[in-house]
Amino acid sequence: MSNVVETWARDNVSVELHSQIPTYLEETYWWAYVHPNAVSFFERQWLVNLILWGNFVRLRDAALNELGHKIHGQTLQIACVYGDFSVKLAQRIDEGGSLDIVDVLPIQLDNVRRKLPPNSPVQILHCDSTKLRLSDKSYDQAILFFLLHEQPASARVKTLSEVLRVLKPGGKLVIVDYHQPSILHPLRYLFQPILKRLEPFALELWKQGIESWLPKGFVPAEYAKETLFGGLYQKVVIRV
Ligand SMILES: C[S@@+](CC[C@H](N)C(=O)[O-])C[C@H]1O[C@@H](n2cnc3c(N)ncnc32)[C@H](O)[C@@H]1O
């Protein structure tokens, strides 16, 4: 793990930086997020759409619509996303509401800050999803968009535990991520070796349901799962 210690404040967005870069990001995903050229290469809407087999807008809107066209209260987005996900999310924040965006990489936080229009009701925070420096029961809703498949199971369990901790009673967690496609889906066979090579932890989401990484003893008030694009993706909504 390498240390990042920095403090920076720009455009009324203050970012406190004192987290470490997780090993899986440095070893497995350095090319996608950590490398200094990663942002300039990947920050293209068409490329993100291509990586998601043309489903970016559909998946983005599936996640956002779950929170509504006007989103009230405190919202948490855990981990930045290439493309316009955060911009569209910020546009839906209703008057009096707020959006906190968390990521463990300063380069990604800087990138999302540049994409957001000035005066967006957004706070950008440097933190690790496995140990959020956020108060218990402080958010009305949270979004995990394609983070869990990037994490090894130990980190995935901690991320889910942390996000549930910071949600208020009755709060909603929306997860969009990979899932095992149906038996007749051609990508079940074509995409698997690509994921195995580039995103080795992702196949765990093909084999197990997200409920298997929830904290022991946690009983959701509501748990709903929907699959999309022939089962290659899933949306899970958990009400605490
Ligand atoms: C949420 S995923 C999004 C992937 C998606 N395919 C995209 O288009 O960007 C990638 C982000 O997760 C962040 N991330 C990975 N592990 C994290 C952790 N433990 N805590 C916070 N952010 C993390 C990375 O720094 C990166 O910005």
Coordinates of C-alpha atoms and ligand atoms in Angstrom, one line a residue:
M1 CA 0.0 0.0 0.0
S2 CA 1.3 3.5 -0.7
N3 CA 0.4 6.5 1.3
V4 CA -1.2 9.6 -0.1
V5 CA -1.0 12.6 2.1
E6 CA -2.2 15.9 0.7
T7 CA -4.8 18.6 1.3
W8 CA -6.3 20.6 -1.4
A9 CA -9.0 23.1 -1.8
R10 CA -10.4 24.4 -5.1
D11 CA -13.6 25.9 -6.3
N12 CA -15.1 25.6 -2.9
V13 CA -14.5 21.9 -2.8
S14 CA -12.2 20.9 0.0
V15 CA -10.6 17.5 -0.1
E16 CA -8.9 16.0 2.8
L17 CA -6.4 13.4 1.7
H18 CA -5.0 10.9 4.0
S19 CA -5.9 7.4 2.7
Q20 CA -3.9 4.6 1.3
I21 CA -4.2 3.2 -2.1
P22 CA -5.7 -0.4 -1.8
T23 CA -3.4 -3.1 -3.0
Y24 CA -6.0 -4.4 -5.5
L25 CA -6.1 -1.0 -7.2
E26 CA -2.4 -0.8 -7.5
E27 CA -1.9 -4.3 -8.7
T28 CA -5.0 -5.1 -10.7
Y29 CA -6.5 -1.7 -11.7
W30 CA -3.4 0.5 -12.0
W31 CA -4.0 0.9 -15.7
A32 CA -7.7 1.9 -15.3
Y33 CA -7.6 4.4 -12.4
V34 CA -4.1 4.9 -10.8
H35 CA -1.8 5.6 -13.8
P36 CA -1.4 9.4 -14.5
N37 CA -2.7 8.8 -18.0
A38 CA -5.7 6.7 -17.0
V39 CA -8.1 9.6 -16.8
S40 CA -7.2 11.2 -20.1
F41 CA -7.5 7.8 -21.8
F42 CA -10.7 6.5 -20.2
E43 CA -12.7 9.7 -19.6
R44 CA -14.7 9.3 -22.8
Q45 CA -18.4 8.6 -22.7
W46 CA -18.3 6.4 -25.8
L47 CA -15.5 4.3 -24.3
V48 CA -17.3 3.7 -21.1
N49 CA -20.3 2.9 -23.1
L50 CA -18.3 0.4 -25.2
I51 CA -16.9 -1.2 -22.0
L52 CA -20.5 -1.8 -20.9
W53 CA -21.5 -3.2 -24.3
G54 CA -23.6 -0.1 -25.2
N55 CA -25.5 -0.1 -21.9
F56 CA -24.0 2.9 -20.0
V57 CA -27.0 5.1 -20.2
R58 CA -29.4 2.3 -19.5
L59 CA -27.5 1.3 -16.4
R60 CA -26.8 4.8 -15.3
D61 CA -30.5 5.7 -15.5
A62 CA -31.6 2.4 -13.9
A63 CA -29.5 3.4 -10.9
L64 CA -30.6 7.1 -10.9
N65 CA -34.3 6.4 -11.5
E66 CA -34.3 4.2 -8.4
L67 CA -33.6 7.4 -6.4
G68 CA -36.1 9.5 -8.3
H69 CA -36.0 12.5 -10.7
K70 CA -35.7 14.8 -7.7
I71 CA -33.6 13.4 -5.0
H72 CA -34.2 14.6 -1.5
G73 CA -32.0 14.6 1.5
Q74 CA -28.4 13.4 1.8
T75 CA -27.0 11.2 -1.0
L76 CA -23.7 9.3 -1.0
Q77 CA -22.0 8.1 -4.2
I78 CA -19.2 5.7 -3.3
A79 CA -16.5 5.7 -5.9
C80 CA -16.2 7.9 -9.0
V81 CA -17.2 6.7 -12.4
Y82 CA -15.9 7.7 -15.8
G83 CA -18.6 9.4 -18.0
D84 CA -21.4 11.6 -16.8
F85 CA -22.8 9.5 -14.0
S86 CA -22.0 12.0 -11.2
V87 CA -23.1 15.0 -13.3
K88 CA -26.5 13.5 -13.9
L89 CA -26.8 12.5 -10.3
A90 CA -25.9 16.0 -9.1
Q91 CA -28.5 17.5 -11.5
R92 CA -31.2 15.5 -9.7
I93 CA -30.4 16.7 -6.2
D94 CA -33.4 18.7 -5.0
E95 CA -33.2 22.0 -3.2
G96 CA -31.9 21.5 0.3
G97 CA -30.4 18.2 -0.6
S98 CA -26.7 17.3 -0.9
L99 CA -24.4 14.8 -2.7
D100 CA -21.2 13.5 -1.2
I101 CA -18.9 11.7 -3.6
V102 CA -16.2 9.5 -2.1
D103 CA -13.2 7.9 -3.8
V104 CA -9.8 6.6 -2.6
L105 CA -7.8 8.1 -5.5
P106 CA -7.1 11.8 -5.7
I107 CA -6.7 11.7 -9.5
Q108 CA -10.3 10.4 -9.7
L109 CA -11.6 13.0 -7.3
D110 CA -9.9 15.7 -9.3
N111 CA -11.5 14.4 -12.4
V112 CA -15.0 14.3 -11.0
R113 CA -14.5 17.8 -9.6
R114 CA -13.7 19.1 -13.2
K115 CA -16.8 17.5 -14.6
L116 CA -19.2 19.0 -12.2
P117 CA -20.5 22.5 -12.9
P118 CA -19.6 25.2 -10.3
N119 CA -22.0 25.5 -7.4
S120 CA -23.2 21.9 -7.7
P121 CA -24.5 20.8 -4.3
V122 CA -21.6 18.3 -4.1
Q123 CA -18.9 17.6 -1.5
I124 CA -16.0 15.6 -2.7
L125 CA -14.3 13.4 0.0
H126 CA -11.2 11.4 -0.1
C127 CA -11.9 8.1 1.6
D128 CA -11.7 4.4 1.3
S129 CA -15.0 2.6 0.9
T130 CA -13.9 0.0 3.4
K131 CA -13.4 2.5 6.2
L132 CA -15.6 5.5 5.5
R133 CA -14.9 8.5 7.7
L134 CA -18.6 9.3 7.8
S135 CA -21.0 9.3 10.7
D136 CA -23.5 6.5 11.4
K137 CA -27.0 6.9 10.0
S138 CA -26.2 10.1 8.1
Y139 CA -27.4 9.5 4.5
D140 CA -30.9 8.9 3.0
Q141 CA -29.5 7.0 0.1
A142 CA -26.3 5.7 -1.3
I143 CA -25.1 4.4 -4.7
L144 CA -22.5 1.8 -5.5
F145 CA -22.1 1.8 -9.3
F146 CA -19.7 -0.9 -10.6
L147 CA -17.4 -0.8 -7.5
L148 CA -18.1 -4.2 -5.9
H149 CA -16.8 -6.3 -8.8
E150 CA -13.5 -4.5 -8.6
Q151 CA -12.9 -5.4 -5.0
P152 CA -11.7 -8.7 -3.5
A153 CA -14.3 -10.3 -1.3
S154 CA -12.7 -9.0 2.0
A155 CA -13.0 -5.4 0.8
R156 CA -16.4 -6.0 -0.7
V157 CA -17.7 -7.2 2.7
K158 CA -16.3 -4.1 4.4
T159 CA -17.6 -1.7 1.8
L160 CA -21.2 -3.1 2.2
S161 CA -20.9 -3.0 5.9
E162 CA -19.7 0.6 5.8
V163 CA -22.4 1.8 3.4
L164 CA -25.1 0.2 5.5
R165 CA -23.7 1.8 8.6
V166 CA -23.9 5.3 7.2
L167 CA -27.5 4.9 5.9
K168 CA -30.3 6.3 8.1
P169 CA -33.0 3.8 9.1
G170 CA -35.3 3.5 6.1
G171 CA -32.5 4.6 3.8
K172 CA -31.9 3.1 0.4
L173 CA -28.8 1.5 -1.1
V174 CA -28.7 1.1 -4.9
I175 CA -26.1 -1.2 -6.4
V176 CA -25.5 -1.7 -10.1
D177 CA -22.8 -4.2 -11.1
Y178 CA -22.0 -7.4 -13.1
H179 CA -24.0 -10.6 -12.8
Q180 CA -23.8 -13.9 -14.5
P181 CA -25.5 -13.8 -17.9
S182 CA -28.1 -16.3 -18.9
I183 CA -27.0 -19.6 -20.3
L184 CA -27.8 -18.6 -23.9
H185 CA -26.1 -15.2 -23.7
P186 CA -23.1 -15.2 -26.1
L187 CA -21.2 -12.9 -23.7
R188 CA -21.4 -15.6 -21.0
Y189 CA -18.7 -17.3 -23.0
L190 CA -16.9 -14.5 -24.8
F191 CA -16.7 -12.0 -21.9
Q192 CA -15.7 -14.5 -19.2
P193 CA -12.0 -14.8 -20.3
I194 CA -11.7 -11.0 -20.7
L195 CA -13.0 -10.5 -17.2
K196 CA -10.8 -13.2 -15.8
R197 CA -7.8 -11.5 -17.3
L198 CA -8.6 -7.9 -16.6
E199 CA -11.1 -7.9 -13.7
P200 CA -10.4 -11.1 -11.8
F201 CA -12.7 -10.4 -8.9
A202 CA -15.7 -9.6 -11.1
L203 CA -16.5 -13.3 -11.7
E204 CA -17.3 -13.7 -8.0
L205 CA -20.4 -11.7 -8.8
W206 CA -21.3 -14.2 -11.4
K207 CA -21.1 -17.0 -8.9
Q208 CA -22.6 -15.5 -5.8
G209 CA -25.4 -13.1 -5.0
I210 CA -24.7 -9.7 -3.4
E211 CA -26.6 -10.9 -0.3
S212 CA -23.7 -13.3 0.5
W213 CA -21.4 -10.3 1.3
L214 CA -23.8 -8.5 3.5
P215 CA -23.0 -8.3 7.2
K216 CA -23.9 -11.4 9.2
G217 CA -27.2 -10.8 11.0
F218 CA -28.2 -7.9 8.9
V219 CA -31.9 -8.2 7.9
P220 CA -32.9 -5.7 5.2
A221 CA -36.3 -4.1 5.4
E222 CA -36.4 -4.7 1.6
Y223 CA -34.2 -6.5 -0.9
A224 CA -35.0 -6.3 -4.6
K225 CA -32.9 -7.6 -7.5
E226 CA -33.4 -7.1 -11.1
T227 CA -31.1 -8.3 -13.9
L228 CA -30.5 -6.4 -17.2
F229 CA -29.1 -7.1 -20.6
G230 CA -29.7 -10.8 -20.5
G231 CA -28.4 -11.1 -17.0
L232 CA -25.0 -9.6 -17.5
Y233 CA -25.8 -6.8 -15.1
Q234 CA -27.8 -6.5 -11.9
K235 CA -29.5 -3.8 -10.0
V236 CA -30.0 -4.5 -6.3
V237 CA -32.0 -2.2 -4.0
I238 CA -31.6 -2.6 -0.3
R239 CA -33.7 -0.7 2.2
V240 CA -32.3 -0.7 5.7
Ligands
LIG1 C1 -16.6 2.7 -9.1 S1 -15.5 2.0 -10.1 C2 -16.3 2.5 -11.6 C3 -15.9 1.7 -12.7 C4 -16.6 2.1 -13.9 N1 -16.4 1.0 -14.9 C5 -16.3 3.4 -14.5 O1 -16.7 3.6 -15.6 O2 -15.6 4.3 -14.0 C6 -14.0 2.8 -10.2 C7 -13.6 3.8 -9.1 O3 -13.6 3.1 -7.8 C8 -12.6 3.7 -7.0 N2 -12.4 2.8 -5.9 C9 -11.9 1.5 -6.0 N3 -11.7 1.0 -4.7 C10 -12.1 2.0 -3.9 C11 -12.2 2.1 -2.5 N4 -11.8 1.1 -1.7 N5 -12.7 3.2 -1.9 C12 -13.1 4.2 -2.7 N6 -13.0 4.2 -4.0 C13 -12.5 3.1 -4.6 C14 -11.5 3.9 -8.0 O4 -10.5 4.8 -7.5 C15 -12.2 4.4 -9.2 O5 -12.3 5.8 -9.2

